Amino acid sequence: MSKKISVLVIEDEEHIRTVLEYNLRLDDFEVYLAAEGRTGLEVAREKKPDVILLDWMMPDMDGLKVLSELNCDEKIKNIPVFMLTAKGMMEDVGRALYEGADDYITKPFDPMQLGEIIKKKLEKCAVPKSR
């Protein structure tokens, strides 16, 4: 029996967290949730998920600040981070990747296909990059 892929969802909008959790669990992922950046960092440090889905636009601590803090922590800096956001302009994508995101998922997305999207993106990230 193979280990479930664990996903940490850091998203401030409750209805989006709920949809993500439901669909990821249907696809047999282990799911951790955080409603804001600081809590997400704590969960990442405690659980060390296989991948983090990180919303960009959140109050108090936006996704890029969370990403920066993840990248500065030796114990969790190699966890792949996929930005999950409505910011879909090429300069936004470029900025997120430049800041250390491993990939980008633009809202709106099909929640029923999210599991497959994550698995494919994780395959792309299989070779760890140095941050």
Coordinates of N, CA, C and O in Angstrom, one line a residue:
M1 N 0.9 -1.2 0.0 CA 0.0 0.0 0.0 C 0.9 1.2 0.0 O 1.8 1.4 0.8
S2 N 0.7 2.1 -0.9 CA 1.5 3.3 -1.0 C 1.0 4.4 -0.1 O -0.2 4.5 0.3
K3 N 1.9 5.3 0.4 CA 1.6 6.4 1.3 C 0.8 7.4 0.5 O 1.0 7.7 -0.6
K4 N -0.2 7.9 1.2 CA -1.0 9.0 0.6 C -0.1 10.3 0.5 O 0.7 10.6 1.3
I5 N -0.4 11.0 -0.6 CA 0.3 12.3 -0.8 C -0.4 13.3 0.1 O -1.6 13.4 0.2
S6 N 0.4 14.0 0.9 CA -0.2 15.0 1.8 C -0.1 16.4 1.2 O 0.9 16.8 0.6
V7 N -1.2 17.1 1.4 CA -1.3 18.5 0.8 C -1.7 19.4 1.9 O -2.7 19.2 2.7
L8 N -1.0 20.5 2.0 CA -1.4 21.6 2.9 C -2.0 22.7 2.1 O -1.3 23.2 1.1
V9 N -3.2 23.1 2.4 CA -3.9 24.1 1.6 C -3.9 25.4 2.6 O -4.4 25.3 3.7
I10 N -3.3 26.4 2.1 CA -3.3 27.7 2.8 C -4.1 28.7 2.0 O -3.7 29.2 0.9
E11 N -5.3 28.9 2.5 CA -6.3 29.6 1.7 C -7.3 30.3 2.7 O -7.8 29.7 3.6
D12 N -7.5 31.6 2.5 CA -8.3 32.4 3.5 C -9.8 32.3 3.2 O -10.6 32.5 4.2
E13 N -10.2 31.9 2.0 CA -11.6 31.8 1.8 C -12.2 30.4 2.1 O -11.8 29.4 1.5
E14 N -13.1 30.4 3.1 CA -13.5 29.1 3.7 C -14.2 28.2 2.6 O -13.9 27.0 2.6
H15 N -15.0 28.8 1.7 CA -15.7 28.0 0.7 C -14.7 27.3 -0.2 O -14.9 26.2 -0.6
I16 N -13.6 28.0 -0.5 CA -12.6 27.4 -1.4 C -11.8 26.3 -0.7 O -11.6 25.2 -1.2
R17 N -11.5 26.6 0.6 CA -10.8 25.5 1.4 C -11.7 24.3 1.5 O -11.2 23.1 1.3
T18 N -13.0 24.4 1.7 CA -13.9 23.3 1.8 C -14.0 22.5 0.5 O -13.9 21.3 0.5
V19 N -14.1 23.2 -0.6 CA -14.1 22.5 -2.0 C -12.8 21.8 -2.2 O -12.8 20.6 -2.7
L20 N -11.7 22.4 -1.9 CA -10.4 21.8 -2.1 C -10.2 20.6 -1.2 O -9.8 19.5 -1.7
E21 N -10.6 20.7 0.0 CA -10.5 19.6 0.9 C -11.3 18.4 0.5 O -10.8 17.3 0.4
Y22 N -12.6 18.7 0.1 CA -13.5 17.6 -0.3 C -12.9 16.9 -1.5 O -12.8 15.7 -1.6
N23 N -12.5 17.6 -2.6 CA -12.1 17.0 -3.8 C -10.7 16.3 -3.6 O -10.5 15.3 -4.2
L24 N -9.8 16.9 -2.8 CA -8.5 16.2 -2.6 C -8.7 14.9 -1.8 O -8.0 13.9 -2.1
R25 N -9.6 14.9 -0.9 CA -9.8 13.7 -0.1 C -10.5 12.6 -1.0 O -10.1 11.5 -0.9
L26 N -11.3 13.1 -1.9 CA -11.9 12.1 -2.9 C -10.8 11.5 -3.7 O -10.9 10.3 -4.1
D27 N -9.8 12.2 -4.0 CA -8.6 11.7 -4.8 C -7.6 11.0 -3.9 O -6.4 10.8 -4.4
D28 N -7.9 10.8 -2.7 CA -7.1 10.0 -1.7 C -5.9 10.7 -1.3 O -4.8 10.1 -1.0
F29 N -5.9 12.1 -1.2 CA -4.8 12.8 -0.6 C -5.1 13.0 0.9 O -6.3 13.0 1.4
E30 N -4.1 13.1 1.7 CA -4.2 13.5 3.1 C -4.1 15.0 3.0 O -3.3 15.6 2.4
V31 N -5.1 15.7 3.7 CA -5.3 17.2 3.6 C -5.1 17.8 4.9 O -5.8 17.5 5.9
Y32 N -4.3 18.9 4.9 CA -4.2 19.8 6.1 C -4.7 21.2 5.6 O -4.4 21.5 4.4
L33 N -5.3 21.9 6.5 CA -5.9 23.2 6.1 C -5.3 24.3 7.0 O -5.1 24.1 8.2
A34 N -5.2 25.5 6.4 CA -4.8 26.7 7.2 C -5.6 27.9 6.6 O -5.6 28.0 5.3
A35 N -6.2 28.7 7.4 CA -7.0 29.8 6.9 C -6.1 31.1 6.7 O -6.6 32.1 6.2
E36 N -4.9 31.1 7.2 CA -4.0 32.3 7.0 C -2.6 31.8 7.0 O -2.2 30.7 7.4
G37 N -1.7 32.8 6.6 CA -0.3 32.4 6.4 C 0.5 32.0 7.6 O 1.2 31.0 7.5
R38 N 0.3 32.6 8.7 CA 1.1 32.2 9.9 C 0.7 30.8 10.4 O 1.6 30.0 10.7
T39 N -0.6 30.5 10.3 CA -1.0 29.2 10.7 C -0.5 28.2 9.7 O 0.0 27.1 10.1
G40 N -0.5 28.5 8.4 CA 0.0 27.7 7.4 C 1.5 27.3 7.6 O 1.9 26.2 7.4
L41 N 2.3 28.3 8.0 CA 3.7 28.1 8.3 C 3.9 27.1 9.4 O 4.7 26.2 9.4
E42 N 3.1 27.3 10.5 CA 3.1 26.4 11.6 C 2.8 24.9 11.2 O 3.4 24.0 11.6
V43 N 1.7 24.8 10.4 CA 1.3 23.5 10.0 C 2.4 22.8 9.1 O 2.7 21.6 9.2
A44 N 3.0 23.6 8.2 CA 4.0 23.1 7.3 C 5.2 22.6 8.2 O 5.7 21.5 7.9
R45 N 5.6 23.3 9.2 CA 6.7 22.9 10.1 C 6.4 21.7 10.9 O 7.2 20.8 11.1
E46 N 5.1 21.6 11.3 CA 4.7 20.4 12.1 C 4.5 19.2 11.3 O 4.9 18.1 11.6
K47 N 3.7 19.3 10.2 CA 3.3 18.1 9.4 C 4.3 17.8 8.2 O 4.2 16.7 7.7
K48 N 5.0 18.8 7.7 CA 5.9 18.6 6.6 C 5.2 17.9 5.4 O 5.5 16.7 5.0
P49 N 4.2 18.5 4.8 CA 3.4 17.9 3.8 C 4.3 17.7 2.5 O 5.3 18.3 2.4
D50 N 3.7 16.9 1.6 CA 4.4 16.6 0.3 C 4.3 17.8 -0.6 O 5.2 18.0 -1.5
V51 N 3.3 18.6 -0.5 CA 3.1 19.8 -1.3 C 2.2 20.8 -0.6 O 1.4 20.4 0.3
I52 N 2.4 22.1 -1.0 CA 1.6 23.1 -0.4 C 0.9 23.9 -1.5 O 1.5 24.3 -2.5
L53 N -0.4 24.0 -1.4 CA -1.2 24.9 -2.2 C -1.4 26.2 -1.5 O -2.0 26.2 -0.4
L54 N -0.9 27.3 -2.1 CA -0.8 28.5 -1.4 C -1.5 29.6 -2.1 O -1.1 30.0 -3.2
D55 N -2.5 30.2 -1.5 CA -3.2 31.3 -2.0 C -2.3 32.6 -2.0 O -1.5 32.7 -1.1
W56 N -2.4 33.4 -3.0 CA -1.5 34.6 -3.1 C -2.1 35.7 -2.3 O -1.5 36.3 -1.4
M57 N -3.4 36.0 -2.5 CA -4.0 37.2 -1.9 C -4.8 36.8 -0.6 O -5.9 36.3 -0.7
M58 N -4.1 37.1 0.5 CA -4.7 36.8 1.8 C -4.4 38.1 2.7 O -3.4 38.7 2.5
P59 N -5.3 38.4 3.6 CA -5.0 39.5 4.5 C -3.9 39.2 5.4 O -3.5 38.0 5.6
D60 N -3.3 40.2 6.0 CA -2.2 40.1 7.0 C -0.9 39.6 6.4 O 0.1 40.3 6.4
M61 N -0.9 38.4 5.8 CA 0.4 37.9 5.3 C 0.1 37.2 3.9 O -0.6 36.2 3.9
D62 N 0.5 37.9 2.9 CA 0.1 37.4 1.5 C 1.0 36.1 1.2 O 2.0 35.8 1.9
G63 N 0.6 35.5 0.1 CA 1.3 34.2 -0.2 C 2.7 34.4 -0.5 O 3.5 33.5 -0.2
L64 N 3.1 35.5 -1.1 CA 4.6 35.7 -1.4 C 5.4 35.8 -0.1 O 6.5 35.3 -0.1
K65 N 4.8 36.4 0.9 CA 5.5 36.5 2.2 C 5.6 35.1 2.8 O 6.7 34.7 3.4
V66 N 4.5 34.3 2.8 CA 4.6 33.0 3.3 C 5.6 32.2 2.5 O 6.4 31.5 3.1
L67 N 5.7 32.3 1.2 CA 6.6 31.6 0.4 C 8.1 32.0 0.8 O 8.9 31.1 0.9
S68 N 8.3 33.3 1.0 CA 9.6 33.7 1.4 C 10.0 33.1 2.8 O 11.2 32.6 2.9
E69 N 9.1 33.0 3.7 CA 9.4 32.4 5.0 C 9.6 30.9 4.9 O 10.5 30.3 5.5
L70 N 8.8 30.2 4.0 CA 9.1 28.8 3.7 C 10.5 28.6 3.2 O 11.2 27.6 3.6
N71 N 10.9 29.4 2.3 CA 12.2 29.3 1.6 C 13.4 29.5 2.6 O 14.5 29.1 2.3
C72 N 13.1 30.2 3.7 CA 14.2 30.6 4.6 C 14.3 29.5 5.7 O 15.2 29.6 6.5
D73 N 13.4 28.5 5.7 CA 13.4 27.5 6.8 C 14.0 26.2 6.2 O 13.4 25.6 5.4
E74 N 15.2 25.9 6.7 CA 15.9 24.7 6.2 C 15.1 23.4 6.2 O 15.2 22.5 5.4
K75 N 14.2 23.3 7.2 CA 13.5 22.0 7.4 C 12.3 21.9 6.4 O 11.8 20.8 6.2
I76 N 11.8 23.0 5.8 CA 10.7 22.9 5.0 C 10.9 23.6 3.6 O 10.0 23.6 2.8
K77 N 12.0 24.1 3.3 CA 12.2 24.8 2.1 C 12.2 24.0 0.8 O 11.9 24.6 -0.2
N78 N 12.3 22.7 0.9 CA 12.2 21.9 -0.3 C 10.8 21.3 -0.6 O 10.7 20.6 -1.5
I79 N 9.8 21.7 0.2 CA 8.5 21.3 -0.1 C 8.0 22.0 -1.3 O 8.1 23.3 -1.3
P80 N 7.5 21.3 -2.4 CA 7.0 22.0 -3.5 C 5.8 22.9 -3.1 O 4.9 22.5 -2.4
V81 N 5.8 24.1 -3.7 CA 4.8 25.1 -3.4 C 4.1 25.5 -4.7 O 4.8 26.0 -5.6
F82 N 2.8 25.3 -4.8 CA 2.1 25.7 -6.0 C 1.2 26.9 -5.6 O 0.3 26.8 -4.7
M83 N 1.4 28.0 -6.2 CA 0.6 29.2 -5.9 C -0.8 28.9 -6.5 O -1.0 28.4 -7.6
L84 N -1.8 29.2 -5.8 CA -3.2 29.0 -6.1 C -3.9 30.3 -6.1 O -4.2 30.8 -5.0
T85 N -4.1 31.0 -7.3 CA -4.6 32.3 -7.2 C -5.3 32.8 -8.5 O -5.2 32.2 -9.5
A86 N -6.0 33.9 -8.3 CA -6.7 34.5 -9.4 C -5.8 35.4 -10.2 O -6.2 35.9 -11.3
K87 N -4.6 35.7 -9.7 CA -3.7 36.5 -10.4 C -3.0 35.7 -11.6 O -2.1 35.0 -11.4
G88 N -3.6 35.9 -12.8 CA -3.1 35.1 -13.9 C -2.3 35.8 -14.9 O -2.0 35.2 -16.0
M89 N -2.0 37.0 -14.7 CA -1.2 37.8 -15.7 C 0.2 37.2 -15.8 O 0.7 36.7 -14.8
M90 N 0.9 37.2 -16.9 CA 2.2 36.6 -17.1 C 3.2 37.2 -16.1 O 4.0 36.4 -15.6
E91 N 3.1 38.5 -15.8 CA 4.1 39.0 -14.9 C 3.8 38.5 -13.5 O 4.8 38.4 -12.7
D92 N 2.6 38.2 -13.1 CA 2.3 37.6 -11.8 C 2.9 36.2 -11.7 O 3.5 35.8 -10.7
V93 N 2.7 35.4 -12.8 CA 3.2 34.1 -12.8 C 4.7 34.1 -12.7 O 5.3 33.4 -11.9
G94 N 5.3 35.0 -13.5 CA 6.8 35.1 -13.4 C 7.3 35.5 -12.1 O 8.3 35.0 -11.6
R95 N 6.6 36.4 -11.4 CA 7.0 36.9 -10.1 C 6.9 35.8 -9.1 O 7.8 35.6 -8.3
A96 N 5.8 35.0 -9.1 CA 5.7 33.9 -8.2 C 6.8 32.8 -8.4 O 7.4 32.4 -7.4
L97 N 7.1 32.5 -9.6 CA 8.1 31.6 -9.9 C 9.5 32.1 -9.5 O 10.3 31.4 -8.9
Y98 N 9.7 33.4 -9.7 CA 11.0 34.1 -9.3 C 11.1 34.0 -7.8 O 12.3 33.8 -7.3
E99 N 10.0 34.2 -7.1 CA 10.1 34.2 -5.6 C 10.2 32.8 -5.0 O 10.4 32.7 -3.8
G100 N 10.2 31.8 -5.9 CA 10.4 30.4 -5.4 C 9.3 29.4 -5.5 O 9.4 28.3 -5.1
A101 N 8.1 29.9 -6.0 CA 7.0 28.9 -6.2 C 7.5 27.9 -7.3 O 8.2 28.2 -8.2
D102 N 7.0 26.6 -7.1 CA 7.4 25.6 -8.0 C 6.5 25.5 -9.2 O 6.9 25.1 -10.3
D103 N 5.3 26.0 -9.0 CA 4.3 26.0 -10.1 C 3.2 26.9 -9.7 O 3.2 27.5 -8.6
Y104 N 2.2 27.0 -10.6 CA 1.1 28.0 -10.5 C -0.2 27.3 -10.9 O -0.2 26.7 -12.0
I105 N -1.2 27.5 -10.2 CA -2.6 27.0 -10.5 C -3.5 28.2 -10.5 O -3.6 28.8 -9.4
T106 N -4.1 28.6 -11.6 CA -4.9 29.8 -11.7 C -6.3 29.5 -11.4 O -6.9 28.5 -11.9
K107 N -6.9 30.3 -10.6 CA -8.4 30.3 -10.3 C -9.1 31.0 -11.5 O -8.6 32.0 -12.0
P108 N -10.2 30.6 -11.9 CA -10.9 29.3 -11.5 C -10.3 28.1 -12.1 O -9.7 28.2 -13.1
F109 N -10.4 27.0 -11.4 CA -9.9 25.7 -11.8 C -11.0 24.7 -11.6 O -11.9 24.9 -10.9
D110 N -10.8 23.6 -12.2 CA -11.8 22.5 -12.1 C -11.4 21.7 -10.8 O -10.4 21.0 -10.9
P111 N -12.1 21.8 -9.7 CA -11.7 21.1 -8.5 C -11.7 19.6 -8.7 O -10.9 18.9 -8.0
M112 N -12.5 19.1 -9.6 CA -12.5 17.6 -9.8 C -11.2 17.1 -10.5 O -10.9 16.0 -10.5
Q113 N -10.5 18.1 -11.2 CA -9.2 17.7 -11.8 C -8.0 18.1 -11.0 O -6.9 17.8 -11.4
L114 N -8.2 18.7 -9.9 CA -7.1 19.2 -9.1 C -6.1 18.1 -8.7 O -4.9 18.3 -8.7
G115 N -6.6 17.0 -8.3 CA -5.7 15.9 -7.8 C -4.8 15.5 -8.9 O -3.6 15.3 -8.7
E116 N -5.3 15.4 -10.2 CA -4.4 15.0 -11.3 C -3.4 16.1 -11.6 O -2.3 15.8 -11.9
I117 N -3.9 17.3 -11.5 CA -3.0 18.5 -11.7 C -1.8 18.4 -10.8 O -0.7 18.6 -11.1
I118 N -2.2 18.2 -9.5 CA -1.1 18.2 -8.5 C -0.1 17.0 -8.7 O 1.1 17.2 -8.6
K119 N -0.7 15.9 -9.0 CA 0.2 14.7 -9.3 C 1.2 15.0 -10.5 O 2.4 14.7 -10.4
K120 N 0.7 15.6 -11.5 CA 1.5 15.9 -12.7 C 2.5 17.0 -12.3 O 3.7 16.9 -12.7
K121 N 2.1 18.0 -11.6 CA 3.1 19.0 -11.2 C 4.1 18.5 -10.2 O 5.3 18.9 -10.3
L122 N 3.8 17.5 -9.4 CA 4.7 16.9 -8.5 C 5.8 16.1 -9.3 O 6.9 16.1 -8.9
E123 N 5.3 15.4 -10.3 CA 6.2 14.7 -11.2 C 7.3 15.6 -11.8 O 8.4 15.3 -11.9
K124 N 6.8 16.8 -12.2 CA 7.7 17.8 -12.7 C 8.7 18.3 -11.7 O 9.8 18.7 -12.1
C125 N 8.3 18.3 -10.4 CA 9.2 18.8 -9.4 C 10.0 17.7 -8.7 O 10.6 17.9 -7.7
A126 N 10.0 16.5 -9.3 CA 10.6 15.3 -8.6 C 12.1 15.5 -8.4 O 12.6 15.0 -7.4
V127 N 12.7 16.3 -9.2 CA 14.1 16.6 -9.0 C 14.2 17.9 -8.1 O 13.8 18.9 -8.6
P128 N 14.6 17.7 -6.9 CA 14.7 18.9 -6.0 C 15.6 20.0 -6.5 O 16.6 19.7 -7.1
K129 N 15.1 21.2 -6.5 CA 15.9 22.3 -6.9 C 16.5 23.0 -5.6 O 15.9 22.9 -4.6
S130 N 17.6 23.6 -5.8 CA 18.2 24.3 -4.6 C 17.5 25.7 -4.6 O 17.4 26.4 -5.6
R131 N 17.2 26.1 -3.4 CA 16.5 27.4 -3.2 C 17.5 28.3 -2.4 O 18.1 27.9 -1.5

